[in-house]
């Protein structure tokens, strides 16, 4: 079967790498892809937002299954439109993608179905938000309702700061995404992510992961899309995983089905774990980036079979089998990220890094220019290593990072610290 992956980041490279190993795949396409994806798939220059272009391409090239990577096209209804054109697609409908596209939608759903999450209020008006802020405990979290590419959450230490965040967002600093706000109780604890495949009320648990959101070592500096990950997350014991499924993911799948927005695809739960009890921070309606880069290499089962089972509603007929190893990913980003970065710097040594034992390098913002590999974005490379322990995976990943010659890039030096501390404790 011909398969198309939509997107062009590290997540999509990991998906293409996994799908290219499937005996069921004849030709694998990726739109638009990147320089690394081009080694595993045929890249086609169609933007992820170009719905008509993608549908025409699928028809011309007998694409029978589409895997959509990013949230933007999902929220805009790409899966609905592909399916209406007779092309099977993995991912939620626009109606179900509201779980990521509207934080108020998700908070209200949690409230209706007793799904544990932070206490909250919803506001469209500054005066009402200010009156609410006068009564809450600090710190307090101000969130734009809509999709804001990771910039929509402000953790505020003072009331003045929270009022300013509300005023800015309501005045349009994040465009339409900030026309409505969620003001939310600050949760303490340890963050972790959990992924499950869902079709209606069928749920197949996949795996846990932990991200490193801050740009700097020791979890300092501004938030980013993610500077490194590992999977599994040691904080996520079997007992906790069961609670996350029973109290959060299964009730959400049932609620969405019961309310006429059945969910299909991968559900990515961002969780706060406090004293062994999980609460939902947010849902994403897609695979994580860079979480996928540490989940796919651990998967023993055929990736295409699992994604098709989610689309076709036969999740009870498949199993997800995993390698026991821990996978750890170090993100290499262009200097200046998450602010503005210079594009076009030359990167060497990626092939040598990829030949190290247990190591795979997934590309994010890269482009080929003749023989040279050049940076073309903020997050540029994902150096992933498998190891028997988090410590071994970390040692291997950083040994591979040393092979990469890219003076204009940087990375965190402490990815995995929490996992290693917990396993050593
Ligand atoms: P979100 O995009 O909603 O996951 O928020 C981005 C980040 O902000 C999360 O990964 C957390 O680190 C932090 N965050 C969001 N909501 C809360 C909360 N209620 N309490 C504490 N931290 C939060
Ligand atoms: N790494 C977080 C995300 O994909 O949203």
XYZ file of C-alpha atoms in Angstrom, residues 4-388:
385
model
C 1.591 9.495 2.894
C 2.844 11.174 6.076
C 1.882 14.863 6.398
C 4.410 17.158 8.104
C 8.122 17.828 8.070
C 9.591 17.770 11.573
C 11.378 15.312 13.838
C 8.074 13.645 14.728
C 7.366 12.979 11.065
C 10.897 11.656 10.530
C 10.388 9.151 13.361
C 6.989 8.148 11.887
C 8.509 7.732 8.404
C 11.418 5.735 9.820
C 8.970 3.399 11.584
C 6.602 3.115 8.608
C 9.424 2.512 6.125
C 10.250 -0.696 8.052
C 6.724 -2.047 7.487
C 6.438 -4.881 4.951
C 2.937 -3.563 4.211
C 4.220 -0.270 2.758
C 5.006 -0.117 -0.976
C 5.833 3.553 -1.480
C 6.086 5.951 1.447
C 5.595 9.653 0.690
C 6.037 12.616 3.015
C 4.672 16.139 2.441
C 6.713 18.269 2.734
C 9.332 16.241 4.671
C 12.937 17.347 5.257
C 16.485 16.310 4.343
C 16.515 13.351 6.746
C 13.033 12.125 5.847
C 14.233 12.011 2.224
C 16.387 9.007 3.221
C 13.308 7.033 4.345
C 10.507 8.383 2.125
C 9.848 10.239 -1.126
C 9.395 13.895 -0.160
C 6.826 15.924 -2.084
C 6.722 19.726 -1.893
C 3.139 20.147 -0.679
C 2.468 22.110 2.512
C 0.648 20.358 5.372
C -2.043 23.082 5.150
C -2.686 22.573 1.401
C -5.681 20.252 1.706
C -6.644 20.345 -1.968
C -3.037 19.698 -3.028
C -2.728 16.739 -0.659
C -6.007 15.171 -1.850
C -5.013 15.577 -5.505
C -1.609 14.034 -4.781
C -3.197 11.023 -3.034
C -5.509 10.419 -5.990
C -2.708 10.704 -8.552
C -0.385 8.417 -6.603
C -2.843 5.790 -5.326
C -2.201 6.712 -1.690
C -4.475 4.524 0.430
C -3.515 5.695 3.925
C -2.524 9.120 5.245
C -0.917 9.801 8.639
C -1.302 13.434 9.714
C 1.483 14.718 12.017
C 0.692 18.293 13.180
C -2.350 19.686 15.013
C -3.067 22.629 12.670
C -4.300 20.535 9.726
C -6.205 18.205 12.096
C -8.063 21.114 13.701
C -8.760 22.503 10.216
C -10.439 19.236 9.164
C -7.819 17.560 6.951
C -8.890 14.066 8.068
C -12.582 14.870 7.428
C -11.736 16.051 3.920
C -9.467 13.109 3.083
C -12.093 10.636 4.295
C -14.815 12.459 2.321
C -12.603 12.016 -0.757
C -12.409 8.263 -0.059
C -8.850 8.289 1.357
C -8.343 6.539 4.712
C -6.586 8.828 7.186
C -5.153 8.467 10.690
C -6.085 11.288 13.045
C -9.162 12.883 14.627
C -11.932 14.776 12.849
C -12.018 18.550 13.346
C -14.811 18.041 15.895
C -12.666 15.630 17.945
C -9.507 17.745 17.489
C -11.229 20.343 19.706
C -9.567 18.447 22.577
C -6.378 20.296 21.612
C -7.783 23.232 19.640
C -9.903 24.561 22.523
C -8.728 24.398 26.116
C -12.163 25.523 27.349
C -13.789 22.675 25.429
C -11.516 20.181 27.191
C -11.934 21.758 30.629
C -15.737 21.699 30.283
C -15.630 18.066 29.119
C -13.501 17.178 32.166
C -15.955 18.997 34.441
C -18.978 17.184 32.946
C -17.346 13.758 33.265
C -15.381 14.078 36.517
C -11.981 13.808 34.852
C -9.324 15.118 37.283
C -7.811 18.439 36.174
C -6.951 21.863 37.640
C -9.826 24.108 38.804
C -10.513 26.799 36.201
C -12.525 29.750 34.954
C -13.256 30.889 31.353
C -13.165 34.526 30.288
C -13.747 36.723 27.231
C -13.845 39.946 29.186
C -10.949 41.587 31.056
C -13.088 42.915 33.926
C -14.445 39.452 34.733
C -10.953 37.918 34.489
C -9.576 40.587 36.850
C -12.330 39.981 39.397
C -11.594 36.234 39.298
C -7.849 36.846 39.687
C -8.475 38.877 42.831
C -9.694 35.712 44.573
C -7.277 32.991 43.405
C -4.139 31.580 45.024
C -0.740 32.262 43.421
C 0.974 31.235 41.226
C -1.837 31.105 38.681
C -1.849 29.889 35.076
C -3.289 31.954 32.205
C -3.955 30.078 28.966
C -5.177 31.150 25.550
C -8.088 28.941 24.530
C -6.916 28.200 20.975
C -3.849 26.809 19.204
C -0.867 29.063 19.938
C 2.180 26.978 18.905
C 3.323 26.521 22.505
C 3.116 30.264 23.340
C -0.354 30.236 24.860
C 0.484 29.366 28.494
C 1.773 31.870 31.089
C 2.577 30.828 34.637
C 2.163 34.005 36.687
C 3.729 34.563 40.114
C 1.838 37.774 40.867
C -1.681 39.097 40.280
C -0.256 42.009 38.284
C 1.560 39.623 35.970
C -1.605 37.549 35.492
C -3.665 40.658 34.731
C -1.081 41.739 32.187
C -1.117 38.282 30.540
C -4.924 38.411 30.327
C -4.914 41.948 28.939
C -2.337 41.080 26.266
C -4.047 37.897 25.135
C -7.522 39.447 25.082
C -6.086 42.371 23.084
C -4.971 39.927 20.388
C -1.271 39.199 21.113
C -1.920 35.588 20.011
C -4.572 36.414 17.428
C -7.900 34.598 17.601
C -6.389 31.928 19.900
C -6.544 34.421 22.786
C -10.083 35.720 22.266
C -11.084 33.422 25.126
C -8.925 32.596 28.154
C -8.771 29.788 30.656
C -7.426 30.810 34.059
C -6.304 27.728 35.879
C -5.069 26.586 39.282
C -1.293 25.955 39.363
C -0.606 22.251 39.852
C 2.508 20.992 41.643
C 4.242 17.702 40.990
C 6.114 15.950 38.221
C 5.018 16.202 34.589
C 4.752 13.169 32.343
C 3.050 12.293 29.092
C 1.050 9.251 28.122
C 0.030 8.145 24.642
C -2.847 5.878 23.617
C -4.462 4.910 20.345
C -8.202 5.540 20.407
C -11.188 4.712 18.214
C -14.519 5.668 19.771
C -14.503 3.925 23.138
C -11.689 1.518 22.166
C -8.361 2.412 23.797
C -4.959 0.797 23.209
C -2.323 2.158 25.617
C 1.014 2.910 23.972
C 3.738 4.368 26.161
C 4.845 7.084 28.557
C 7.491 9.747 27.995
C 8.966 12.813 29.685
C 9.926 16.004 27.891
C 12.299 18.843 28.871
C 10.412 22.015 27.996
C 12.818 24.710 29.171
C 15.629 25.763 26.874
C 18.453 25.626 29.439
C 20.251 23.068 31.597
C 18.656 22.571 35.018
C 15.213 23.402 33.536
C 15.940 27.115 33.233
C 15.024 29.774 30.662
C 11.979 30.062 28.412
C 9.692 27.219 27.353
C 10.330 25.546 24.002
C 8.608 22.895 21.909
C 10.794 20.379 23.770
C 14.589 20.039 24.115
C 14.756 16.304 24.789
C 12.743 13.297 25.876
C 12.946 9.751 27.091
C 10.585 6.817 27.159
C 9.435 5.086 29.253
C 9.100 7.605 32.111
C 10.097 5.894 35.388
C 7.546 8.027 37.307
C 4.818 6.209 35.374
C 4.543 2.944 37.288
C 2.106 0.225 36.167
C -0.286 1.297 38.938
C -0.157 4.927 37.858
C -0.590 3.985 34.215
C -3.753 2.122 35.189
C -5.085 5.196 36.996
C -4.325 7.412 33.993
C -6.275 5.031 31.757
C -9.175 4.435 34.162
C -9.563 8.012 35.413
C -8.539 10.116 32.416
C -8.112 8.491 28.999
C -10.939 5.922 28.937
C -13.509 8.369 30.404
C -12.442 10.943 27.777
C -12.833 8.454 24.911
C -16.263 7.437 26.225
C -17.322 11.040 26.761
C -16.298 12.073 23.252
C -18.175 9.129 21.740
C -21.249 9.759 23.909
C -21.286 13.450 22.974
C -21.210 12.728 19.248
C -17.542 13.550 18.577
C -15.968 10.069 18.560
C -12.194 10.320 18.713
C -9.920 8.473 16.281
C -6.138 8.664 16.350
C -3.490 9.040 19.014
C -4.435 10.829 22.208
C -1.477 12.491 23.965
C -2.228 13.302 27.608
C -0.007 15.878 29.329
C -0.208 14.970 33.027
C 0.841 16.317 36.396
C 1.597 13.595 38.936
C 1.327 14.659 42.558
C 1.781 12.060 45.300
C 0.941 9.241 42.890
C -2.297 10.893 41.691
C -2.572 12.011 38.046
C -4.304 15.160 36.812
C -4.781 16.209 33.199
C -2.819 19.336 32.179
C -3.820 19.207 28.537
C -4.581 16.970 25.602
C -2.837 16.948 22.259
C -4.579 15.192 19.387
C -1.412 13.993 17.664
C 1.919 12.400 18.386
C 4.350 14.503 20.437
C 7.478 16.135 19.116
C 10.091 15.055 20.405
C 8.154 12.277 22.240
C 7.540 10.275 19.041
C 11.291 10.133 18.456
C 11.643 8.008 21.638
C 8.432 5.970 21.266
C 8.763 4.677 17.697
C 12.299 3.210 18.195
C 11.008 1.198 21.196
C 8.124 -0.313 19.224
C 8.528 -3.944 18.152
C 5.085 -4.212 16.527
C 4.369 -3.032 12.994
C 3.580 0.703 13.199
C 1.300 0.770 10.130
C -0.807 -2.110 11.490
C -1.398 -0.215 14.746
C -2.292 3.068 13.036
C -4.653 1.278 10.644
C -6.292 -0.561 13.552
C -7.020 2.818 15.167
C -8.510 4.177 11.920
C -10.541 1.005 11.285
C -11.831 0.521 14.835
C -10.172 -2.856 15.450
C -7.853 -1.919 18.314
C -8.956 -5.029 20.244
C -7.361 -7.165 17.498
C -3.828 -5.757 17.844
C -1.100 -5.592 20.460
C 1.631 -3.043 20.941
C 4.848 -4.863 21.856
C 7.886 -2.943 23.097
C 11.615 -3.335 23.496
C 12.636 -3.221 27.151
C 15.257 -0.563 26.421
C 14.935 3.094 27.337
C 15.150 5.524 24.421
C 16.525 9.028 25.016
C 16.512 11.975 22.603
C 18.745 15.059 22.695
C 17.418 17.926 20.570
C 19.996 20.067 18.775
C 18.658 23.538 18.020
C 19.987 26.608 16.208
C 21.458 29.276 18.535
C 18.743 31.765 19.446
C 15.948 29.158 19.663
C 13.175 29.536 20.903
C 13.663 33.130 19.673
C 14.768 34.048 16.158
C 17.439 31.891 14.559
C 19.727 32.182 11.560
C 19.050 29.657 8.826
C 21.602 28.135 6.475
C 24.487 27.103 8.773
C 26.297 23.934 7.642
C 26.078 20.755 9.733
C 28.666 17.960 9.547
C 29.077 14.521 11.111
C 25.417 13.445 11.136
C 26.142 10.188 9.300
C 28.952 9.289 11.707
C 26.678 10.018 14.672
C 24.018 7.721 13.202
C 26.518 4.852 12.974
C 27.170 4.804 16.730
C 25.752 1.766 18.563
C 22.009 2.044 19.225
C 21.825 5.576 17.743
C 19.432 7.062 15.164
C 19.433 10.716 14.138
C 16.026 12.117 13.203
C 15.981 15.408 11.326
C 13.674 18.350 12.073
C 14.641 21.691 10.435
C 17.199 20.516 7.863
C 17.570 21.029 4.127
C 20.032 19.634 1.606
C 22.011 22.202 -0.441
C 24.113 20.284 -2.978
C 26.251 17.998 -0.826
C 25.840 20.118 2.288
C 23.300 19.613 5.063
C 22.020 22.966 6.342
C 19.897 24.117 9.266
C 16.501 25.456 8.179
C 14.628 25.910 11.454
C 14.772 26.274 15.249
C 14.891 22.642 16.334
C 17.158 20.942 13.806
C 18.295 17.442 14.835
C 17.104 14.776 17.273
C 19.857 12.425 18.404
C 18.171 9.293 19.776
C 19.857 6.360 21.530
C 18.563 3.130 23.015
C 20.147 1.705 26.161
C 19.424 -0.884 28.830
